[in-house]
Amino acid sequence: AVVDRGADVAGALERDPVDARVHQLQGEAEVVTPTDLAPLLREFYAERLAILQRHVASAHRIGDYDVNNAYQYVVAREETHVYWVHRAVLDAGATVPAAAAEPGDPSGSGRDIPAADAAVNLAFVAKWAPKMATVTHARHRKMLEVVLGEMQEHARLFQQAGEGRTDIIGVPVAGTVRAGSVLGTRWVE
């Protein structure tokens, strides 16, 4: 039996009033074609990986327990981001760029380093956010938007660390006093 899919619709489809503005914006944006997608993903990947490497180096320099925990959380998420973009590059039929040279040790105090990392994240987001409207591949665009959104959240954590806050990831149990610091080298052989 053939089912008329339109028989249960009472009238014309209603459109969200935002649709016209979104369509206008999309019409003005320069569209990324499938052949343009691979280079865009490769560039995004290379820059994102460099930021991950920077944050790993920063984590080695940060001895404060609460701030280091924030770095461990961020690095774990960033490894996931890099993996997602790595898979997207392969999905686009391109080769994954080689990792950049390891960054040098970050300089500055326990507050300067996270403040600088926040600025790096926000600069990356500012560079890439406008390009998202041009990515026509819906799955890759959404993935890149999620990465950028989480990078903004990570920047907020770094800003809080730069302000000297200790409640970045959570609040310690009342009466708890933290002593000592996290070692920069986890395994010594």
Short mmCIF file of N, CA and C in Angstrom, two decimals:
data_model
loop_
_atom_site.label_atom_id
_atom_site.label_comp_id
_atom_site.label_asym_id
_atom_site.label_seq_id
_atom_site.Cartn_x
_atom_site.Cartn_y
_atom_site.Cartn_z
N ALA A 1 0.84 -1.18 0.00
CA ALA A 1 0.00 0.00 0.00
C ALA A 1 0.88 1.24 0.00
N VAL A 2 0.50 2.21 -0.79
CA VAL A 2 1.23 3.47 -0.88
C VAL A 2 0.63 4.44 0.12
N VAL A 3 1.48 5.05 0.91
CA VAL A 3 1.02 6.00 1.92
C VAL A 3 1.34 7.41 1.44
N ASP A 4 0.31 8.27 1.49
CA ASP A 4 0.52 9.67 1.13
C ASP A 4 1.07 10.39 2.34
N ARG A 5 2.35 10.75 2.32
CA ARG A 5 3.01 11.37 3.45
C ARG A 5 2.45 12.76 3.75
N GLY A 6 1.84 13.42 2.80
CA GLY A 6 1.33 14.76 3.02
C GLY A 6 -0.10 14.79 3.51
N ALA A 7 -0.76 13.63 3.56
CA ALA A 7 -2.17 13.60 3.93
C ALA A 7 -2.41 14.01 5.38
N ASP A 8 -1.44 13.80 6.25
CA ASP A 8 -1.65 14.13 7.66
C ASP A 8 -1.21 15.54 8.02
N VAL A 9 -0.75 16.32 7.05
CA VAL A 9 -0.31 17.69 7.30
C VAL A 9 -1.48 18.62 7.01
N ALA A 10 -1.82 19.46 8.01
CA ALA A 10 -2.99 20.33 7.90
C ALA A 10 -2.78 21.48 6.93
N GLY A 11 -1.61 21.99 6.83
CA GLY A 11 -1.38 23.14 5.96
C GLY A 11 0.08 23.26 5.60
N ALA A 12 0.43 24.44 5.14
CA ALA A 12 1.81 24.68 4.75
C ALA A 12 2.72 24.64 5.98
N LEU A 13 3.93 24.23 5.76
CA LEU A 13 4.90 24.21 6.85
C LEU A 13 5.18 25.62 7.34
N GLU A 14 5.27 25.75 8.66
CA GLU A 14 5.63 27.04 9.21
C GLU A 14 7.14 27.11 9.31
N ARG A 15 7.67 28.31 9.09
CA ARG A 15 9.11 28.50 9.17
C ARG A 15 9.45 29.30 10.40
N ASP A 16 10.56 28.98 10.96
CA ASP A 16 11.08 29.74 12.08
C ASP A 16 11.47 31.11 11.55
N PRO A 17 11.14 32.20 12.27
CA PRO A 17 11.48 33.52 11.77
C PRO A 17 12.99 33.76 11.64
N VAL A 18 13.79 32.94 12.30
CA VAL A 18 15.24 33.09 12.19
C VAL A 18 15.73 32.54 10.85
N ASP A 19 14.95 31.62 10.25
CA ASP A 19 15.38 30.97 9.01
C ASP A 19 15.83 31.96 7.94
N ALA A 20 15.06 33.02 7.72
CA ALA A 20 15.40 33.97 6.65
C ALA A 20 16.76 34.60 6.92
N ARG A 21 17.04 34.94 8.18
CA ARG A 21 18.33 35.56 8.49
C ARG A 21 19.47 34.56 8.33
N VAL A 22 19.23 33.31 8.76
CA VAL A 22 20.26 32.29 8.62
C VAL A 22 20.53 32.03 7.14
N HIS A 23 19.48 31.93 6.35
CA HIS A 23 19.67 31.70 4.92
C HIS A 23 20.40 32.86 4.26
N GLN A 24 20.11 34.09 4.70
CA GLN A 24 20.81 35.25 4.17
C GLN A 24 22.29 35.17 4.52
N LEU A 25 22.60 34.86 5.78
CA LEU A 25 23.99 34.74 6.22
C LEU A 25 24.70 33.64 5.44
N GLN A 26 24.02 32.51 5.27
CA GLN A 26 24.64 31.41 4.53
C GLN A 26 24.85 31.78 3.07
N GLY A 27 23.95 32.58 2.53
CA GLY A 27 24.10 33.03 1.15
C GLY A 27 25.29 33.95 0.97
N GLU A 28 25.62 34.72 2.02
CA GLU A 28 26.74 35.65 1.96
C GLU A 28 28.08 34.96 2.23
N ALA A 29 28.05 33.85 2.94
CA ALA A 29 29.28 33.16 3.31
C ALA A 29 29.89 32.47 2.10
N GLU A 30 31.20 32.44 2.08
CA GLU A 30 31.90 31.71 1.04
C GLU A 30 31.88 30.24 1.43
N VAL A 31 31.32 29.43 0.59
CA VAL A 31 31.09 28.03 0.92
C VAL A 31 32.39 27.24 0.76
N VAL A 32 32.62 26.34 1.70
CA VAL A 32 33.75 25.44 1.62
C VAL A 32 33.29 24.21 0.85
N THR A 33 33.89 23.99 -0.30
CA THR A 33 33.54 22.83 -1.11
C THR A 33 34.27 21.60 -0.56
N PRO A 34 33.85 20.40 -0.96
CA PRO A 34 34.55 19.21 -0.48
C PRO A 34 36.05 19.24 -0.74
N THR A 35 36.47 19.85 -1.83
CA THR A 35 37.92 19.92 -2.10
C THR A 35 38.60 20.94 -1.20
N ASP A 36 37.84 21.93 -0.70
CA ASP A 36 38.40 22.92 0.23
C ASP A 36 38.37 22.42 1.67
N LEU A 37 37.55 21.42 1.96
CA LEU A 37 37.37 20.94 3.32
C LEU A 37 38.65 20.31 3.87
N ALA A 38 39.31 19.49 3.08
CA ALA A 38 40.51 18.80 3.57
C ALA A 38 41.60 19.78 4.02
N PRO A 39 41.95 20.79 3.22
CA PRO A 39 42.97 21.74 3.70
C PRO A 39 42.53 22.50 4.95
N LEU A 40 41.26 22.84 5.04
CA LEU A 40 40.76 23.52 6.23
C LEU A 40 40.90 22.63 7.45
N LEU A 41 40.51 21.36 7.33
CA LEU A 41 40.62 20.43 8.44
C LEU A 41 42.09 20.19 8.82
N ARG A 42 42.96 20.09 7.82
CA ARG A 42 44.39 19.89 8.09
C ARG A 42 44.97 21.06 8.87
N GLU A 43 44.62 22.28 8.47
CA GLU A 43 45.12 23.47 9.16
C GLU A 43 44.58 23.53 10.59
N PHE A 44 43.27 23.27 10.73
CA PHE A 44 42.65 23.26 12.06
C PHE A 44 43.35 22.23 12.94
N TYR A 45 43.57 21.04 12.39
CA TYR A 45 44.22 19.96 13.14
C TYR A 45 45.61 20.37 13.61
N ALA A 46 46.42 20.90 12.70
CA ALA A 46 47.80 21.26 13.04
C ALA A 46 47.83 22.31 14.15
N GLU A 47 46.97 23.31 14.05
CA GLU A 47 46.94 24.36 15.07
C GLU A 47 46.38 23.83 16.39
N ARG A 48 45.38 22.97 16.30
CA ARG A 48 44.77 22.41 17.52
C ARG A 48 45.77 21.52 18.25
N LEU A 49 46.51 20.71 17.49
CA LEU A 49 47.53 19.84 18.08
C LEU A 49 48.63 20.66 18.76
N ALA A 50 49.04 21.76 18.13
CA ALA A 50 50.08 22.61 18.72
C ALA A 50 49.60 23.18 20.07
N ILE A 51 48.33 23.53 20.15
CA ILE A 51 47.80 24.05 21.42
C ILE A 51 47.77 22.95 22.47
N LEU A 52 47.39 21.74 22.08
CA LEU A 52 47.43 20.61 23.01
C LEU A 52 48.85 20.42 23.54
N GLN A 53 49.83 20.44 22.65
CA GLN A 53 51.23 20.27 23.07
C GLN A 53 51.64 21.39 24.03
N ARG A 54 51.18 22.59 23.78
CA ARG A 54 51.48 23.71 24.67
C ARG A 54 50.91 23.46 26.06
N HIS A 55 49.67 22.98 26.10
CA HIS A 55 49.02 22.75 27.39
C HIS A 55 49.66 21.60 28.16
N VAL A 56 50.14 20.60 27.46
CA VAL A 56 50.87 19.52 28.13
C VAL A 56 52.15 20.08 28.75
N ALA A 57 52.87 20.92 28.00
CA ALA A 57 54.08 21.53 28.54
C ALA A 57 53.75 22.42 29.74
N SER A 58 52.64 23.14 29.66
CA SER A 58 52.23 23.99 30.78
C SER A 58 51.91 23.16 32.01
N ALA A 59 51.24 22.04 31.81
CA ALA A 59 50.88 21.17 32.94
C ALA A 59 52.12 20.68 33.67
N HIS A 60 53.20 20.46 32.93
CA HIS A 60 54.44 20.02 33.57
C HIS A 60 55.06 21.11 34.44
N ARG A 61 54.76 22.36 34.13
CA ARG A 61 55.31 23.49 34.90
C ARG A 61 54.42 23.90 36.07
N ILE A 62 53.16 23.52 36.04
CA ILE A 62 52.22 23.96 37.07
C ILE A 62 52.23 22.97 38.23
N GLY A 63 52.67 23.43 39.39
CA GLY A 63 52.73 22.55 40.56
C GLY A 63 51.50 22.62 41.44
N ASP A 64 50.74 23.71 41.37
CA ASP A 64 49.55 23.86 42.21
C ASP A 64 48.57 22.72 41.90
N TYR A 65 48.14 22.05 42.95
CA TYR A 65 47.28 20.87 42.81
C TYR A 65 46.00 21.17 42.03
N ASP A 66 45.29 22.22 42.40
CA ASP A 66 44.01 22.53 41.76
C ASP A 66 44.18 22.95 40.31
N VAL A 67 45.17 23.75 40.04
CA VAL A 67 45.42 24.21 38.68
C VAL A 67 45.88 23.04 37.82
N ASN A 68 46.76 22.20 38.37
CA ASN A 68 47.22 21.05 37.61
C ASN A 68 46.07 20.10 37.30
N ASN A 69 45.14 19.93 38.25
CA ASN A 69 43.96 19.10 37.97
C ASN A 69 43.16 19.67 36.81
N ALA A 70 43.04 20.99 36.76
CA ALA A 70 42.33 21.63 35.65
C ALA A 70 43.05 21.34 34.33
N TYR A 71 44.38 21.43 34.36
CA TYR A 71 45.15 21.12 33.15
C TYR A 71 44.95 19.66 32.73
N GLN A 72 44.94 18.75 33.68
CA GLN A 72 44.75 17.33 33.34
C GLN A 72 43.39 17.11 32.69
N TYR A 73 42.37 17.77 33.23
CA TYR A 73 41.02 17.69 32.64
C TYR A 73 41.03 18.24 31.21
N VAL A 74 41.61 19.42 31.04
CA VAL A 74 41.64 20.06 29.72
C VAL A 74 42.42 19.21 28.72
N VAL A 75 43.58 18.72 29.12
CA VAL A 75 44.40 17.91 28.21
C VAL A 75 43.64 16.65 27.78
N ALA A 76 42.93 16.02 28.68
CA ALA A 76 42.15 14.83 28.32
C ALA A 76 41.10 15.16 27.26
N ARG A 77 40.41 16.28 27.43
CA ARG A 77 39.41 16.68 26.43
C ARG A 77 40.09 17.04 25.11
N GLU A 78 41.24 17.72 25.20
CA GLU A 78 41.94 18.13 23.99
C GLU A 78 42.43 16.93 23.19
N GLU A 79 42.85 15.88 23.88
CA GLU A 79 43.24 14.66 23.17
C GLU A 79 42.07 14.11 22.39
N THR A 80 40.88 14.21 22.96
CA THR A 80 39.67 13.77 22.24
C THR A 80 39.43 14.67 21.04
N HIS A 81 39.57 15.98 21.20
CA HIS A 81 39.38 16.91 20.08
C HIS A 81 40.32 16.59 18.94
N VAL A 82 41.58 16.40 19.28
CA VAL A 82 42.58 16.12 18.24
C VAL A 82 42.25 14.81 17.54
N TYR A 83 41.79 13.82 18.28
CA TYR A 83 41.40 12.55 17.66
C TYR A 83 40.23 12.77 16.70
N TRP A 84 39.22 13.52 17.13
CA TRP A 84 38.07 13.78 16.25
C TRP A 84 38.51 14.44 14.94
N VAL A 85 39.35 15.46 15.05
CA VAL A 85 39.77 16.18 13.85
C VAL A 85 40.68 15.29 13.00
N HIS A 86 41.50 14.47 13.65
CA HIS A 86 42.33 13.50 12.94
C HIS A 86 41.45 12.60 12.07
N ARG A 87 40.38 12.08 12.65
CA ARG A 87 39.46 11.21 11.90
C ARG A 87 38.77 11.98 10.78
N ALA A 88 38.43 13.25 11.02
CA ALA A 88 37.78 14.06 9.99
C ALA A 88 38.72 14.31 8.81
N VAL A 89 39.99 14.54 9.10
CA VAL A 89 40.98 14.74 8.03
C VAL A 89 41.04 13.48 7.16
N LEU A 90 41.10 12.33 7.80
CA LEU A 90 41.13 11.07 7.05
C LEU A 90 39.85 10.87 6.27
N ASP A 91 38.71 11.22 6.89
CA ASP A 91 37.41 11.10 6.23
C ASP A 91 37.34 11.97 4.98
N ALA A 92 38.03 13.11 5.01
CA ALA A 92 38.04 14.01 3.86
C ALA A 92 39.03 13.55 2.78
N GLY A 93 39.70 12.42 3.04
CA GLY A 93 40.62 11.87 2.05
C GLY A 93 42.00 12.49 2.05
N ALA A 94 42.35 13.16 3.13
CA ALA A 94 43.65 13.82 3.22
C ALA A 94 44.56 13.08 4.18
N THR A 95 45.81 13.45 4.18
CA THR A 95 46.75 12.89 5.14
C THR A 95 46.83 13.83 6.34
N VAL A 96 47.07 13.25 7.49
CA VAL A 96 47.15 14.01 8.73
C VAL A 96 48.52 14.67 8.81
N PRO A 97 48.56 15.97 9.09
CA PRO A 97 49.86 16.64 9.19
C PRO A 97 50.68 16.08 10.35
N ALA A 98 51.98 16.11 10.19
CA ALA A 98 52.88 15.68 11.26
C ALA A 98 52.80 16.67 12.41
N ALA A 99 53.08 16.18 13.59
CA ALA A 99 53.08 17.05 14.76
C ALA A 99 54.19 18.08 14.64
N ALA A 100 53.89 19.26 15.13
CA ALA A 100 54.90 20.33 15.15
C ALA A 100 55.95 19.98 16.20
N ALA A 101 57.04 20.69 16.15
CA ALA A 101 58.07 20.49 17.17
C ALA A 101 57.48 20.77 18.54
N GLU A 102 57.94 20.02 19.52
CA GLU A 102 57.46 20.22 20.89
C GLU A 102 57.73 21.66 21.32
N PRO A 103 56.74 22.27 21.97
CA PRO A 103 56.97 23.65 22.42
C PRO A 103 57.99 23.66 23.55
N GLY A 104 58.66 24.76 23.68
CA GLY A 104 59.59 24.90 24.79
C GLY A 104 58.82 25.05 26.09
N ASP A 105 59.54 25.05 27.18
CA ASP A 105 58.90 25.25 28.48
C ASP A 105 58.26 26.63 28.53
N PRO A 106 57.02 26.70 28.96
CA PRO A 106 56.39 28.01 29.09
C PRO A 106 57.08 28.81 30.19
N SER A 107 57.15 30.09 30.00
CA SER A 107 57.80 30.93 31.01
C SER A 107 56.74 31.69 31.78
N GLY A 108 57.12 32.11 32.95
CA GLY A 108 56.22 32.90 33.78
C GLY A 108 55.86 32.16 35.05
N SER A 109 55.03 32.82 35.82
CA SER A 109 54.62 32.27 37.12
C SER A 109 53.46 31.29 36.95
N GLY A 110 53.06 30.72 38.07
CA GLY A 110 51.91 29.82 38.09
C GLY A 110 50.62 30.50 37.67
N ARG A 111 50.59 31.81 37.68
CA ARG A 111 49.42 32.56 37.21
C ARG A 111 49.60 33.03 35.77
N ASP A 112 50.83 33.34 35.39
CA ASP A 112 51.08 33.83 34.02
C ASP A 112 50.83 32.75 32.97
N ILE A 113 51.23 31.53 33.28
CA ILE A 113 51.11 30.44 32.31
C ILE A 113 49.65 30.18 31.95
N PRO A 114 48.75 29.95 32.93
CA PRO A 114 47.37 29.72 32.54
C PRO A 114 46.72 30.94 31.88
N ALA A 115 47.09 32.15 32.29
CA ALA A 115 46.54 33.35 31.65
C ALA A 115 46.95 33.39 30.18
N ALA A 116 48.20 33.04 29.89
CA ALA A 116 48.67 33.00 28.50
C ALA A 116 47.96 31.90 27.72
N ASP A 117 47.74 30.74 28.36
CA ASP A 117 47.03 29.65 27.69
C ASP A 117 45.58 30.04 27.38
N ALA A 118 44.95 30.79 28.28
CA ALA A 118 43.58 31.28 28.02
C ALA A 118 43.58 32.17 26.78
N ALA A 119 44.56 33.05 26.68
CA ALA A 119 44.64 33.96 25.54
C ALA A 119 44.85 33.19 24.24
N VAL A 120 45.67 32.14 24.27
CA VAL A 120 45.90 31.32 23.08
C VAL A 120 44.60 30.64 22.65
N ASN A 121 43.87 30.09 23.60
CA ASN A 121 42.59 29.45 23.27
C ASN A 121 41.63 30.45 22.63
N LEU A 122 41.50 31.61 23.25
CA LEU A 122 40.54 32.60 22.75
C LEU A 122 40.95 33.12 21.37
N ALA A 123 42.25 33.25 21.11
CA ALA A 123 42.71 33.67 19.78
C ALA A 123 42.37 32.61 18.74
N PHE A 124 42.53 31.34 19.10
CA PHE A 124 42.19 30.25 18.19
C PHE A 124 40.70 30.29 17.86
N VAL A 125 39.87 30.44 18.88
CA VAL A 125 38.42 30.50 18.68
C VAL A 125 38.05 31.70 17.81
N ALA A 126 38.66 32.85 18.08
CA ALA A 126 38.37 34.05 17.29
C ALA A 126 38.74 33.86 15.82
N LYS A 127 39.82 33.13 15.57
CA LYS A 127 40.24 32.88 14.18
C LYS A 127 39.29 31.92 13.47
N TRP A 128 38.89 30.85 14.17
CA TRP A 128 38.16 29.78 13.50
C TRP A 128 36.64 29.90 13.54
N ALA A 129 36.08 30.55 14.52
CA ALA A 129 34.61 30.62 14.63
C ALA A 129 33.95 31.22 13.38
N PRO A 130 34.48 32.29 12.80
CA PRO A 130 33.83 32.83 11.59
C PRO A 130 33.86 31.87 10.40
N LYS A 131 34.80 30.97 10.38
CA LYS A 131 34.92 30.03 9.26
C LYS A 131 33.89 28.90 9.33
N MET A 132 33.26 28.70 10.47
CA MET A 132 32.35 27.57 10.63
C MET A 132 31.11 27.68 9.73
N ALA A 133 30.65 28.88 9.47
CA ALA A 133 29.48 29.06 8.60
C ALA A 133 29.77 28.62 7.17
N THR A 134 31.04 28.53 6.81
CA THR A 134 31.40 28.16 5.45
C THR A 134 31.54 26.65 5.26
N VAL A 135 31.57 25.90 6.35
CA VAL A 135 31.75 24.44 6.26
C VAL A 135 30.38 23.81 5.98
N THR A 136 30.23 23.21 4.82
CA THR A 136 28.94 22.65 4.42
C THR A 136 28.73 21.22 4.90
N HIS A 137 29.78 20.54 5.25
CA HIS A 137 29.66 19.16 5.75
C HIS A 137 29.15 19.25 7.19
N ALA A 138 27.88 18.91 7.40
CA ALA A 138 27.21 19.14 8.69
C ALA A 138 27.90 18.46 9.86
N ARG A 139 28.30 17.21 9.70
CA ARG A 139 28.92 16.49 10.82
C ARG A 139 30.26 17.11 11.21
N HIS A 140 31.06 17.45 10.22
CA HIS A 140 32.36 18.06 10.52
C HIS A 140 32.18 19.47 11.09
N ARG A 141 31.22 20.23 10.56
CA ARG A 141 30.97 21.57 11.09
C ARG A 141 30.56 21.50 12.56
N LYS A 142 29.64 20.59 12.89
CA LYS A 142 29.18 20.46 14.28
C LYS A 142 30.34 20.04 15.18
N MET A 143 31.16 19.12 14.71
CA MET A 143 32.31 18.67 15.50
C MET A 143 33.26 19.83 15.76
N LEU A 144 33.55 20.62 14.74
CA LEU A 144 34.43 21.77 14.91
C LEU A 144 33.81 22.80 15.86
N GLU A 145 32.51 23.00 15.78
CA GLU A 145 31.83 23.93 16.68
C GLU A 145 31.90 23.44 18.13
N VAL A 146 31.77 22.14 18.33
CA VAL A 146 31.89 21.59 19.69
C VAL A 146 33.31 21.82 20.21
N VAL A 147 34.30 21.59 19.38
CA VAL A 147 35.69 21.81 19.79
C VAL A 147 35.89 23.28 20.19
N LEU A 148 35.40 24.19 19.37
CA LEU A 148 35.56 25.62 19.68
C LEU A 148 34.82 25.99 20.96
N GLY A 149 33.63 25.45 21.16
CA GLY A 149 32.88 25.73 22.38
C GLY A 149 33.60 25.23 23.62
N GLU A 150 34.16 24.04 23.55
CA GLU A 150 34.90 23.51 24.69
C GLU A 150 36.20 24.29 24.92
N MET A 151 36.80 24.78 23.86
CA MET A 151 38.01 25.59 24.03
C MET A 151 37.69 26.90 24.76
N GLN A 152 36.51 27.45 24.53
CA GLN A 152 36.10 28.64 25.27
C GLN A 152 35.94 28.31 26.75
N GLU A 153 35.37 27.15 27.03
CA GLU A 153 35.23 26.72 28.43
C GLU A 153 36.60 26.51 29.06
N HIS A 154 37.51 25.92 28.33
CA HIS A 154 38.87 25.71 28.85
C HIS A 154 39.55 27.05 29.10
N ALA A 155 39.32 28.02 28.22
CA ALA A 155 39.89 29.35 28.43
C ALA A 155 39.37 29.94 29.74
N ARG A 156 38.10 29.71 30.04
CA ARG A 156 37.54 30.20 31.30
C ARG A 156 38.25 29.56 32.49
N LEU A 157 38.51 28.25 32.41
CA LEU A 157 39.24 27.57 33.48
C LEU A 157 40.64 28.15 33.65
N PHE A 158 41.32 28.39 32.52
CA PHE A 158 42.66 28.97 32.58
C PHE A 158 42.63 30.39 33.15
N GLN A 159 41.61 31.16 32.77
CA GLN A 159 41.48 32.52 33.32
C GLN A 159 41.30 32.47 34.83
N GLN A 160 40.48 31.54 35.30
CA GLN A 160 40.29 31.40 36.75
C GLN A 160 41.60 31.02 37.43
N ALA A 161 42.36 30.13 36.81
CA ALA A 161 43.67 29.75 37.37
C ALA A 161 44.60 30.95 37.39
N GLY A 162 44.56 31.75 36.33
CA GLY A 162 45.39 32.95 36.27
C GLY A 162 45.02 33.97 37.34
N GLU A 163 43.76 33.92 37.78
CA GLU A 163 43.31 34.81 38.86
C GLU A 163 43.69 34.27 40.24
N GLY A 164 44.23 33.06 40.28
CA GLY A 164 44.64 32.47 41.56
C GLY A 164 43.53 31.71 42.26
N ARG A 165 42.47 31.41 41.56
CA ARG A 165 41.36 30.68 42.19
C ARG A 165 41.73 29.22 42.38
N THR A 166 41.19 28.62 43.43
CA THR A 166 41.46 27.20 43.71
C THR A 166 40.22 26.35 43.50
N ASP A 167 39.09 26.95 43.17
CA ASP A 167 37.85 26.20 42.96
C ASP A 167 37.57 26.00 41.47
N ILE A 168 38.59 25.74 40.72
CA ILE A 168 38.48 25.66 39.26
C ILE A 168 37.66 24.46 38.82
N ILE A 169 38.00 23.30 39.32
CA ILE A 169 37.30 22.07 38.94
C ILE A 169 36.27 21.68 39.99
N GLY A 170 36.51 22.03 41.22
CA GLY A 170 35.60 21.70 42.31
C GLY A 170 36.08 22.36 43.59
N VAL A 171 35.27 22.23 44.60
CA VAL A 171 35.60 22.83 45.89
C VAL A 171 36.09 21.73 46.82
N PRO A 172 37.24 21.93 47.46
CA PRO A 172 37.73 20.90 48.38
C PRO A 172 36.81 20.77 49.60
N VAL A 173 36.87 19.64 50.23
CA VAL A 173 36.09 19.39 51.44
C VAL A 173 36.49 20.42 52.48
N ALA A 174 35.50 20.93 53.22
CA ALA A 174 35.77 21.95 54.23
C ALA A 174 36.85 21.47 55.20
N GLY A 175 37.76 22.35 55.50
CA GLY A 175 38.83 22.02 56.44
C GLY A 175 40.04 21.37 55.80
N THR A 176 39.96 21.06 54.52
CA THR A 176 41.08 20.42 53.82
C THR A 176 42.16 21.45 53.53
N VAL A 177 43.38 21.11 53.87
CA VAL A 177 44.51 21.98 53.58
C VAL A 177 45.42 21.23 52.61
N ARG A 178 45.68 21.86 51.48
CA ARG A 178 46.56 21.23 50.50
C ARG A 178 48.00 21.64 50.81
N ALA A 179 48.88 20.67 50.79
CA ALA A 179 50.29 20.95 51.03
C ALA A 179 51.10 20.31 49.91
N GLY A 180 52.20 20.93 49.57
CA GLY A 180 53.07 20.37 48.54
C GLY A 180 52.62 20.78 47.16
N SER A 181 53.18 20.10 46.18
CA SER A 181 52.84 20.42 44.80
C SER A 181 52.95 19.16 43.95
N VAL A 182 52.42 19.27 42.75
CA VAL A 182 52.45 18.17 41.79
C VAL A 182 53.83 18.15 41.15
N LEU A 183 54.38 16.97 40.97
CA LEU A 183 55.68 16.83 40.32
C LEU A 183 55.57 17.10 38.84
N GLY A 184 56.55 17.76 38.28
CA GLY A 184 56.57 18.03 36.84
C GLY A 184 56.83 16.78 36.02
N THR A 185 57.54 15.81 36.60
CA THR A 185 57.83 14.55 35.95
C THR A 185 57.09 13.46 36.68
N ARG A 186 56.25 12.72 35.95
CA ARG A 186 55.41 11.72 36.59
C ARG A 186 56.16 10.41 36.82
N TRP A 187 56.98 10.04 35.87
CA TRP A 187 57.70 8.75 35.95
C TRP A 187 59.19 9.01 35.90
N VAL A 188 59.88 8.48 36.85
CA VAL A 188 61.33 8.63 36.86
C VAL A 188 61.91 7.22 36.76
N GLU A 189 62.78 7.01 35.79
CA GLU A 189 63.38 5.70 35.61
C GLU A 189 64.84 5.74 35.91
#
